[in-house]
Amino acid sequence: MDQKKIGAFLRTLRKEKGLTQETLAEQFHVSNRSISRWETGTSMPDLSLLVELAEFYHVEIREILDGERKREKMNPEEKETLLKVADYSENERNVLMKRTRIISVTGLAALLLGLVMGSFRLEEINPPLMCMEGICFGLAVGALVTSIFFTTGVLATIRTHSKARKAAHILRVVCPVIVAICIAACIIVTVL
């Protein structure tokens, strides 16, 4: 797939319609910069936008991906399949974002609780509360590491490289293990 060729084709299609980058950006609710990046081949539109662009320009997705015209009309079955794939991709992204938000909010709450506990000098009052402070900081660090793994795609890589049955089990184990290690490390650091 030649992104430069695709970008040049997208620019040609836009100019054939007599549109500026600004008007096209407004049409698809993206920034002018996104249109510019697509047309220079620096980046590619999301799959859902590719479907919309193909429909808007009356070309097939395959033509956009090849960077040249092939046929006059898009096959309705192909369009429906691509829309389903785009919806699936969007749903997966939404699930990822929801999980990341939950983990991040949990980590932030644990961090704030740990900071509050640390400011009261609890180790002088009650040593077990000092362990609670370590647990809070460990939970915060574990949530941060897990969020990083989610957003960078490390967990997705683990899932794709393991067998289907093992993937769900691995993900259910990896995240809590990361958090447990961080909690243990922070308890040790706090107590020492």
CSV table of C-alpha atoms in Angstrom, one decimal:
chain,number,residue,atom,x,y,z
A,1,MET,CA,0.0,0.0,0.0
A,2,ASP,CA,1.6,3.3,-1.2
A,3,GLN,CA,0.4,6.1,1.1
A,4,LYS,CA,1.8,8.8,-1.2
A,5,LYS,CA,-0.2,7.4,-4.1
A,6,ILE,CA,-3.3,7.1,-2.0
A,7,GLY,CA,-2.8,10.7,-0.8
A,8,ALA,CA,-2.4,12.0,-4.4
A,9,PHE,CA,-5.6,10.1,-5.4
A,10,LEU,CA,-7.5,11.6,-2.5
A,11,ARG,CA,-6.3,15.1,-3.5
A,12,THR,CA,-7.4,14.4,-7.1
A,13,LEU,CA,-10.8,13.3,-5.9
A,14,ARG,CA,-11.2,16.4,-3.7
A,15,LYS,CA,-10.2,18.7,-6.6
A,16,GLU,CA,-12.5,17.0,-9.0
A,17,LYS,CA,-15.4,17.9,-6.7
A,18,GLY,CA,-14.1,21.5,-6.5
A,19,LEU,CA,-13.6,21.4,-2.7
A,20,THR,CA,-10.9,23.0,-0.6
A,21,GLN,CA,-9.3,21.1,2.3
A,22,GLU,CA,-11.2,23.3,4.7
A,23,THR,CA,-14.6,22.5,3.2
A,24,LEU,CA,-13.8,18.8,3.1
A,25,ALA,CA,-12.6,18.9,6.7
A,26,GLU,CA,-16.0,20.5,7.7
A,27,GLN,CA,-17.9,17.8,5.7
A,28,PHE,CA,-16.2,14.9,7.6
A,29,HIS,CA,-15.7,16.7,11.0
A,30,VAL,CA,-12.0,16.5,11.0
A,31,SER,CA,-9.3,19.1,11.1
A,32,ASN,CA,-7.8,20.8,8.0
A,33,ARG,CA,-4.5,19.3,9.1
A,34,SER,CA,-5.9,15.8,8.9
A,35,ILE,CA,-6.9,16.3,5.3
A,36,SER,CA,-3.5,17.7,4.5
A,37,ARG,CA,-1.8,14.7,6.1
A,38,TRP,CA,-4.0,12.3,4.2
A,39,GLU,CA,-3.2,14.0,0.9
A,40,THR,CA,0.5,14.1,1.5
A,41,GLY,CA,0.5,10.4,2.5
A,42,THR,CA,1.7,11.2,6.1
A,43,SER,CA,-1.3,9.5,7.6
A,44,MET,CA,-4.4,7.6,6.6
A,45,PRO,CA,-8.1,8.2,7.5
A,46,ASP,CA,-9.7,5.7,9.9
A,47,LEU,CA,-11.5,2.8,8.3
A,48,SER,CA,-14.9,4.3,9.0
A,49,LEU,CA,-13.8,7.5,7.3
A,50,LEU,CA,-12.5,5.6,4.3
A,51,VAL,CA,-15.9,4.1,3.8
A,52,GLU,CA,-17.5,7.5,4.0
A,53,LEU,CA,-14.9,9.0,1.6
A,54,ALA,CA,-15.5,6.2,-0.9
A,55,GLU,CA,-19.2,6.9,-0.8
A,56,PHE,CA,-18.7,10.6,-1.0
A,57,TYR,CA,-16.4,10.4,-4.0
A,58,HIS,CA,-18.4,7.6,-5.6
A,59,VAL,CA,-15.4,5.2,-5.7
A,60,GLU,CA,-14.7,1.9,-4.1
A,61,ILE,CA,-12.5,1.5,-1.0
A,62,ARG,CA,-10.2,-0.7,-3.1
A,63,GLU,CA,-9.7,2.2,-5.5
A,64,ILE,CA,-8.7,4.5,-2.6
A,65,LEU,CA,-6.3,1.9,-1.2
A,66,ASP,CA,-4.8,1.3,-4.7
A,67,GLY,CA,-4.7,5.0,-5.4
A,68,GLU,CA,-6.4,4.8,-8.7
A,69,ARG,CA,-9.8,4.3,-10.3
A,70,LYS,CA,-10.9,0.8,-11.2
A,71,ARG,CA,-14.7,0.7,-11.5
A,72,GLU,CA,-17.5,3.1,-11.5
A,73,LYS,CA,-19.7,1.7,-8.6
A,74,MET,CA,-19.1,0.2,-5.2
A,75,ASN,CA,-20.5,-3.2,-4.7
A,76,PRO,CA,-23.3,-2.9,-2.0
A,77,GLU,CA,-22.3,-6.1,-0.3
A,78,GLU,CA,-18.7,-4.9,-0.1
A,79,LYS,CA,-19.8,-1.6,1.3
A,80,GLU,CA,-22.0,-3.3,3.9
A,81,THR,CA,-19.2,-5.5,5.0
A,82,LEU,CA,-16.8,-2.6,5.3
A,83,LEU,CA,-19.3,-0.7,7.3
A,84,LYS,CA,-19.6,-3.6,9.7
A,85,VAL,CA,-15.8,-3.9,10.0
A,86,ALA,CA,-15.7,-0.2,10.7
A,87,ASP,CA,-18.4,-0.5,13.4
A,88,TYR,CA,-16.6,-3.4,15.0
A,89,SER,CA,-13.3,-1.4,15.0
A,90,GLU,CA,-15.1,1.5,16.6
A,91,ASN,CA,-16.7,-0.7,19.2
A,92,GLU,CA,-13.3,-2.2,20.1
A,93,ARG,CA,-11.8,1.2,20.4
A,94,ASN,CA,-14.6,2.3,22.7
A,95,VAL,CA,-14.2,-0.7,24.9
A,96,LEU,CA,-10.5,0.0,25.2
A,97,MET,CA,-11.1,3.6,26.1
A,98,LYS,CA,-13.7,2.6,28.7
A,99,ARG,CA,-11.2,0.2,30.3
A,100,THR,CA,-8.5,2.8,30.2
A,101,ARG,CA,-10.7,5.4,31.8
A,102,ILE,CA,-11.7,3.0,34.6
A,103,ILE,CA,-8.1,2.0,35.3
A,104,SER,CA,-6.9,5.7,35.2
A,105,VAL,CA,-9.6,6.9,37.5
A,106,THR,CA,-8.9,4.1,40.0
A,107,GLY,CA,-5.1,4.9,39.8
A,108,LEU,CA,-5.8,8.6,40.3
A,109,ALA,CA,-8.1,8.0,43.3
A,110,ALA,CA,-5.4,5.7,44.9
A,111,LEU,CA,-2.7,8.3,44.3
A,112,LEU,CA,-4.7,11.0,45.9
A,113,LEU,CA,-5.6,8.8,48.9
A,114,GLY,CA,-1.9,7.8,49.2
A,115,LEU,CA,-0.9,11.5,49.2
A,116,VAL,CA,-3.5,12.4,51.8
A,117,MET,CA,-2.4,9.5,54.0
A,118,GLY,CA,1.3,10.5,53.5
A,119,SER,CA,0.6,14.1,54.5
A,120,PHE,CA,-0.8,13.0,57.9
A,121,ARG,CA,2.4,11.2,58.8
A,122,LEU,CA,0.5,8.0,59.6
A,123,GLU,CA,3.6,5.9,60.2
A,124,GLU,CA,4.0,7.8,63.5
A,125,ILE,CA,0.4,7.1,64.5
A,126,ASN,CA,-0.2,3.6,63.2
A,127,PRO,CA,2.3,1.5,61.2
A,128,PRO,CA,-0.4,-0.6,59.5
A,129,LEU,CA,-1.8,2.5,58.0
A,130,MET,CA,1.6,3.1,56.6
A,131,CYS,CA,1.2,-0.1,54.7
A,132,MET,CA,-2.2,1.2,53.4
A,133,GLU,CA,-0.3,4.2,52.1
A,134,GLY,CA,2.1,1.9,50.2
A,135,ILE,CA,-0.9,-0.1,48.8
A,136,CYS,CA,-2.4,3.1,47.5
A,137,PHE,CA,0.8,4.2,45.8
A,138,GLY,CA,1.3,0.7,44.4
A,139,LEU,CA,-2.2,0.6,43.1
A,140,ALA,CA,-1.6,4.0,41.4
A,141,VAL,CA,1.6,2.9,39.8
A,142,GLY,CA,0.0,-0.4,38.7
A,143,ALA,CA,-2.9,1.4,37.2
A,144,LEU,CA,-0.5,3.7,35.3
A,145,VAL,CA,1.5,0.8,34.0
A,146,THR,CA,-1.6,-1.1,33.0
A,147,SER,CA,-3.0,2.0,31.2
A,148,ILE,CA,0.3,2.3,29.3
A,149,PHE,CA,0.1,-1.3,28.3
A,150,PHE,CA,-3.5,-0.8,27.1
A,151,THR,CA,-2.8,2.4,25.1
A,152,THR,CA,0.4,1.2,23.5
A,153,GLY,CA,-1.1,-2.0,22.4
A,154,VAL,CA,1.2,-4.3,24.4
A,155,LEU,CA,-1.8,-6.2,25.8
A,156,ALA,CA,-3.4,-6.5,22.3
A,157,THR,CA,-0.1,-7.9,21.1
A,158,ILE,CA,-0.1,-10.5,23.9
A,159,ARG,CA,-3.7,-11.4,23.0
A,160,THR,CA,-3.0,-11.8,19.2
A,161,HIS,CA,0.1,-13.9,19.8
A,162,SER,CA,-1.5,-16.3,22.2
A,163,LYS,CA,-4.1,-18.9,21.4
A,164,ALA,CA,-7.7,-17.8,21.6
A,165,ARG,CA,-8.5,-19.7,24.8
A,166,LYS,CA,-5.3,-18.6,26.5
A,167,ALA,CA,-5.7,-15.0,25.5
A,168,ALA,CA,-8.5,-14.1,27.8
A,169,HIS,CA,-6.9,-16.0,30.6
A,170,ILE,CA,-3.5,-14.2,30.1
A,171,LEU,CA,-5.2,-10.8,30.1
A,172,ARG,CA,-7.1,-11.7,33.3
A,173,VAL,CA,-3.8,-12.6,34.9
A,174,VAL,CA,-1.4,-10.1,33.5
A,175,CYS,CA,-3.1,-6.9,34.7
A,176,PRO,CA,-3.6,-8.0,38.3
A,177,VAL,CA,-0.1,-9.4,38.4
A,178,ILE,CA,1.3,-6.0,37.3
A,179,VAL,CA,-0.8,-4.2,39.9
A,180,ALA,CA,0.2,-6.7,42.6
A,181,ILE,CA,3.9,-6.3,41.8
A,182,CYS,CA,3.6,-2.5,42.0
A,183,ILE,CA,1.7,-2.7,45.3
A,184,ALA,CA,4.3,-5.0,46.8
A,185,ALA,CA,7.2,-2.8,45.6
A,186,CYS,CA,5.5,0.4,47.0
A,187,ILE,CA,4.8,-1.3,50.3
A,188,ILE,CA,8.4,-2.3,50.6
A,189,VAL,CA,9.6,1.2,49.7
A,190,THR,CA,7.2,2.8,52.1
A,191,VAL,CA,8.0,0.5,55.0
A,192,LEU,CA,11.8,0.8,54.5
